[in-house]
Amino acid sequence: ETGVTQSPTHLIKTRGQQVTLRCSSQSGHNTVSWYQQALGQGPQFIFQYYREEENGRGNFPPRFSGLQFPNYSSELNVNALELDDSALYLCASSSGQRGTDTQYFGPGTRLTVL
Amino acid sequence: GDSVTQMEGPVTLSEEAFLTINCTYTATGYPSLFWYVQYPGEGLQLLLKATKADDKGSNKGFEATYRKETTSFHLEKGSVQVSDSAVYFCALGAWTGKLIFGQGTTLQVKP
């Protein structure tokens, strides 16, 4: 069974650019959640997708957007990058959208904004 | 709103010492509770979970009991190893489906 995978591993962008991060969910999972983890902090919830629909959003501006595809893989897009967007972006998949459903995390994408 | 508070680190122990990392939460309803571990340069790995009051989660010698009366989910291990050195996160599974994390506790185990 393949776990959650993310690409790319590392990314360097400059302020004002746009970035797309990708996530493949674990086999059998229909829900993908995205988190931002700043250095030395706990992950912060960005949004969740359940069966291709957004199913909740954290306190992030609209320039953070996402998609989920029919195979349940997902993308996170960030427009107009700011220095504070530098962080580890984590994707997690689960078999449902409830709080009781265990979320399994990928290795993350390290984004650096210069 | 829902929140999780963990004891501040770093926690430094000698090998074979007893470990406790405190975690308390504030939540509406009856959340699930989780402990995740993060090794340097990696994503989060699920360590254990509990879905209702008095449940005990356990894995790899780690244990935590869901205490509704004290709104706590403290992580314990009887004898730590150097390989347990990592950052530990307590998290709450909100009814909305999102995870709310504490700020993390760094554990360093010395030989």
CSV table of C-alpha atoms in Angstrom, one decimal:
chain,number,residue,atom,x,y,z
A,1,GLU,CA,0.0,0.0,0.0
A,2,THR,CA,1.5,3.4,-1.1
A,3,GLY,CA,1.4,6.1,1.5
A,4,VAL,CA,0.8,9.8,1.0
A,5,THR,CA,3.3,11.4,-1.5
A,6,GLN,CA,4.0,15.0,-2.2
A,7,SER,CA,5.9,16.9,-4.8
A,8,PRO,CA,8.2,18.7,-5.1
A,9,THR,CA,10.3,18.1,-2.0
A,10,HIS,CA,11.8,21.6,-2.0
A,11,LEU,CA,10.9,24.7,-3.9
A,12,ILE,CA,12.4,28.2,-4.0
A,13,LYS,CA,10.4,31.1,-5.3
A,14,THR,CA,10.5,34.9,-5.2
A,15,ARG,CA,8.0,37.2,-3.8
A,16,GLY,CA,5.0,37.8,-6.0
A,17,GLN,CA,5.3,34.5,-7.9
A,18,GLN,CA,2.8,31.7,-7.9
A,19,VAL,CA,3.4,28.1,-6.8
A,20,THR,CA,1.6,24.7,-7.2
A,21,LEU,CA,2.1,21.9,-4.7
A,22,ARG,CA,0.9,18.3,-5.4
A,23,CYS,CA,-0.3,15.5,-3.2
A,24,SER,CA,-1.3,11.9,-3.9
A,25,SER,CA,-3.5,10.4,-1.3
A,26,GLN,CA,-3.2,7.0,0.2
A,27,SER,CA,-5.1,4.2,-1.6
A,28,GLY,CA,-8.7,4.0,-0.5
A,29,HIS,CA,-8.8,7.6,0.9
A,30,ASN,CA,-11.2,10.2,-0.4
A,31,THR,CA,-10.3,13.2,1.8
A,32,VAL,CA,-7.2,15.4,1.6
A,33,SER,CA,-6.3,18.1,4.0
A,34,TRP,CA,-3.5,20.7,3.7
A,35,TYR,CA,-1.5,22.3,6.5
A,36,GLN,CA,1.1,25.0,6.8
A,37,GLN,CA,3.9,24.4,9.3
A,38,ALA,CA,6.1,27.4,10.0
A,39,LEU,CA,9.5,26.7,11.6
A,40,GLY,CA,9.2,25.7,15.2
A,41,GLN,CA,5.4,25.7,15.1
A,42,GLY,CA,2.6,23.2,15.0
A,43,PRO,CA,0.8,22.7,11.6
A,44,GLN,CA,-2.0,25.1,10.8
A,45,PHE,CA,-5.1,23.9,8.9
A,46,ILE,CA,-5.4,25.5,5.4
A,47,PHE,CA,-8.4,23.6,3.9
A,48,GLN,CA,-9.8,20.1,3.3
A,49,TYR,CA,-11.3,18.5,0.2
A,50,TYR,CA,-13.8,15.7,0.4
A,51,ARG,CA,-14.8,13.9,-2.8
A,52,GLU,CA,-13.6,16.9,-4.9
A,53,GLU,CA,-15.4,19.6,-2.9
A,54,GLU,CA,-13.9,22.0,-0.4
A,55,ASN,CA,-15.0,20.9,3.0
A,56,GLY,CA,-13.7,23.5,5.4
A,57,ARG,CA,-11.1,26.3,5.4
A,58,GLY,CA,-8.8,27.7,8.0
A,59,ASN,CA,-7.8,31.3,8.4
A,60,PHE,CA,-5.9,31.7,5.2
A,61,PRO,CA,-6.5,34.4,2.5
A,62,PRO,CA,-8.1,33.6,-0.9
A,63,ARG,CA,-4.7,33.5,-2.6
A,64,PHE,CA,-4.5,30.0,-1.1
A,65,SER,CA,-6.6,27.8,-3.3
A,66,GLY,CA,-6.9,24.1,-4.0
A,67,LEU,CA,-8.3,21.3,-6.1
A,68,GLN,CA,-9.1,17.7,-5.7
A,69,PHE,CA,-9.2,15.4,-8.7
A,70,PRO,CA,-11.4,12.4,-9.4
A,71,ASN,CA,-8.6,10.1,-8.3
A,72,TYR,CA,-8.5,12.1,-5.0
A,73,SER,CA,-5.1,13.5,-5.5
A,74,SER,CA,-4.9,17.2,-4.8
A,75,GLU,CA,-3.1,20.5,-5.5
A,76,LEU,CA,-2.5,23.5,-3.4
A,77,ASN,CA,-2.0,26.8,-5.3
A,78,VAL,CA,-0.6,29.9,-3.7
A,79,ASN,CA,-0.6,33.2,-5.7
A,80,ALA,CA,1.3,36.4,-5.0
A,81,LEU,CA,3.8,34.8,-2.7
A,82,GLU,CA,4.9,36.6,0.4
A,83,LEU,CA,8.0,36.1,2.5
A,84,ASP,CA,5.8,34.7,5.3
A,85,ASP,CA,4.6,31.9,3.1
A,86,SER,CA,8.0,30.2,3.6
A,87,ALA,CA,7.1,27.0,5.5
A,88,LEU,CA,6.7,23.3,5.3
A,89,TYR,CA,3.4,22.4,3.5
A,90,LEU,CA,1.9,19.1,4.6
A,91,CYS,CA,-0.7,17.1,2.9
A,92,ALA,CA,-2.7,14.5,4.8
A,93,SER,CA,-5.3,12.0,3.5
A,94,SER,CA,-8.0,10.1,5.4
A,95,SER,CA,-10.9,7.8,4.6
A,96,GLY,CA,-13.5,10.4,5.7
A,97,GLN,CA,-14.0,14.0,6.6
A,98,ARG,CA,-14.9,13.5,10.3
A,99,GLY,CA,-12.7,14.5,13.2
A,100,THR,CA,-12.5,10.8,14.2
A,101,ASP,CA,-10.9,9.8,10.9
A,102,THR,CA,-7.1,9.5,11.2
A,103,GLN,CA,-5.2,11.7,8.9
A,104,TYR,CA,-2.0,10.3,7.4
A,105,PHE,CA,0.7,12.8,6.4
A,106,GLY,CA,3.0,13.0,3.5
A,107,PRO,CA,6.7,14.1,3.9
A,108,GLY,CA,5.9,17.7,3.0
A,109,THR,CA,7.1,20.3,0.6
A,110,ARG,CA,9.6,22.9,1.9
A,111,LEU,CA,8.8,26.2,0.3
A,112,THR,CA,11.2,29.1,0.6
A,113,VAL,CA,10.2,32.6,-0.6
A,114,LEU,CA,13.0,35.0,-1.3
B,1,GLY,CA,-12.7,28.1,19.8
B,2,ASP,CA,-11.0,24.7,20.0
B,3,SER,CA,-7.4,24.7,21.1
B,4,VAL,CA,-4.5,22.5,22.3
B,5,THR,CA,-1.8,23.4,24.8
B,6,GLN,CA,1.3,21.3,25.2
B,7,MET,CA,4.1,21.6,27.8
B,8,GLU,CA,7.0,23.7,26.5
B,9,GLY,CA,10.2,22.0,25.6
B,10,PRO,CA,12.8,21.1,25.0
B,11,VAL,CA,12.6,18.0,27.3
B,12,THR,CA,16.0,16.4,27.8
B,13,LEU,CA,16.2,12.9,29.4
B,14,SER,CA,18.7,10.2,29.8
B,15,GLU,CA,18.1,6.8,28.1
B,16,GLU,CA,15.7,4.6,30.0
B,17,ALA,CA,14.1,7.5,31.9
B,18,PHE,CA,10.4,7.9,32.2
B,19,LEU,CA,8.7,10.4,29.8
B,20,THR,CA,5.6,12.5,30.3
B,21,ILE,CA,4.6,15.2,27.9
B,22,ASN,CA,1.5,17.1,29.1
B,23,CYS,CA,-1.3,18.0,26.7
B,24,THR,CA,-4.6,19.7,27.6
B,25,TYR,CA,-7.4,20.8,25.2
B,26,THR,CA,-10.4,23.0,24.9
B,27,ALA,CA,-13.2,21.8,22.6
B,28,THR,CA,-16.9,21.9,22.0
B,29,GLY,CA,-18.4,18.5,21.7
B,30,TYR,CA,-16.3,15.3,21.9
B,31,PRO,CA,-13.2,15.5,19.8
B,32,SER,CA,-10.8,12.7,19.0
B,33,LEU,CA,-7.3,13.1,20.3
B,34,PHE,CA,-4.1,12.2,18.6
B,35,TRP,CA,-0.3,12.2,19.2
B,36,TYR,CA,1.9,12.6,16.2
B,37,VAL,CA,5.7,12.5,16.0
B,38,GLN,CA,8.0,14.4,13.6
B,39,TYR,CA,11.6,13.4,13.0
B,40,PRO,CA,14.0,15.9,11.6
B,41,GLY,CA,13.3,16.8,8.0
B,42,GLU,CA,10.2,14.6,7.8
B,43,GLY,CA,6.4,14.8,7.9
B,44,LEU,CA,4.2,13.8,10.8
B,45,GLN,CA,3.7,10.1,11.8
B,46,LEU,CA,0.7,9.0,13.8
B,47,LEU,CA,1.8,7.7,17.1
B,48,LEU,CA,-1.5,6.9,18.8
B,49,LYS,CA,-5.1,8.1,19.0
B,50,ALA,CA,-8.2,7.9,21.2
B,51,THR,CA,-11.7,8.7,20.1
B,52,LYS,CA,-13.7,8.8,23.4
B,53,ALA,CA,-13.4,9.5,27.1
B,54,ASP,CA,-11.3,6.9,29.1
B,55,ASP,CA,-9.9,5.4,25.8
B,56,LYS,CA,-6.2,4.6,26.0
B,57,GLY,CA,-4.2,4.8,22.9
B,58,SER,CA,-0.9,2.9,22.8
B,59,ASN,CA,1.9,2.2,20.3
B,60,LYS,CA,5.6,1.4,20.5
B,61,GLY,CA,5.6,1.7,24.3
B,62,PHE,CA,3.9,5.1,24.3
B,63,GLU,CA,0.5,5.5,26.0
B,64,ALA,CA,-2.0,8.3,26.5
B,65,THR,CA,-5.4,8.2,28.1
B,66,TYR,CA,-8.3,10.5,27.1
B,67,ARG,CA,-9.4,12.2,30.3
B,68,LYS,CA,-12.6,14.2,29.8
B,69,GLU,CA,-12.8,15.4,33.4
B,70,THR,CA,-9.4,17.1,33.2
B,71,THR,CA,-9.5,17.7,29.4
B,72,SER,CA,-6.1,16.1,29.1
B,73,PHE,CA,-4.3,13.6,26.9
B,74,HIS,CA,-0.8,13.3,28.4
B,75,LEU,CA,1.8,11.1,26.6
B,76,GLU,CA,3.9,8.7,28.6
B,77,LYS,CA,6.6,6.1,28.0
B,78,GLY,CA,8.2,4.0,30.7
B,79,SER,CA,11.7,3.9,29.2
B,80,VAL,CA,12.9,6.2,26.4
B,81,GLN,CA,15.5,5.4,23.9
B,82,VAL,CA,17.8,7.7,21.9
B,83,SER,CA,15.8,6.9,18.8
B,84,ASP,CA,12.7,8.5,20.5
B,85,SER,CA,14.4,11.9,20.0
B,86,ALA,CA,11.9,13.9,17.9
B,87,VAL,CA,9.2,16.6,18.1
B,88,TYR,CA,5.9,15.4,19.5
B,89,PHE,CA,2.6,17.0,18.6
B,90,CYS,CA,-0.7,16.7,20.4
B,91,ALA,CA,-3.7,17.3,18.2
B,92,LEU,CA,-7.5,17.5,18.4
B,93,GLY,CA,-9.8,16.2,15.7
B,94,ALA,CA,-12.5,18.8,15.5
B,95,TRP,CA,-16.1,17.9,14.4
B,96,THR,CA,-15.4,19.9,11.2
B,97,GLY,CA,-12.7,17.4,10.3
B,98,LYS,CA,-9.7,19.6,10.7
B,99,LEU,CA,-6.8,18.8,13.1
B,100,ILE,CA,-5.9,21.5,15.6
B,101,PHE,CA,-2.3,21.0,16.8
B,102,GLY,CA,-0.4,22.1,19.9
B,103,GLN,CA,2.9,23.9,19.4
B,104,GLY,CA,5.0,20.7,19.7
B,105,THR,CA,7.4,19.5,22.3
B,106,THR,CA,11.0,18.6,21.4
B,107,LEU,CA,12.4,15.5,23.2
B,108,GLN,CA,16.1,14.9,23.3
B,109,VAL,CA,17.3,11.6,24.8
B,110,LYS,CA,20.9,11.3,25.7
B,111,PRO,CA,22.8,8.0,25.9
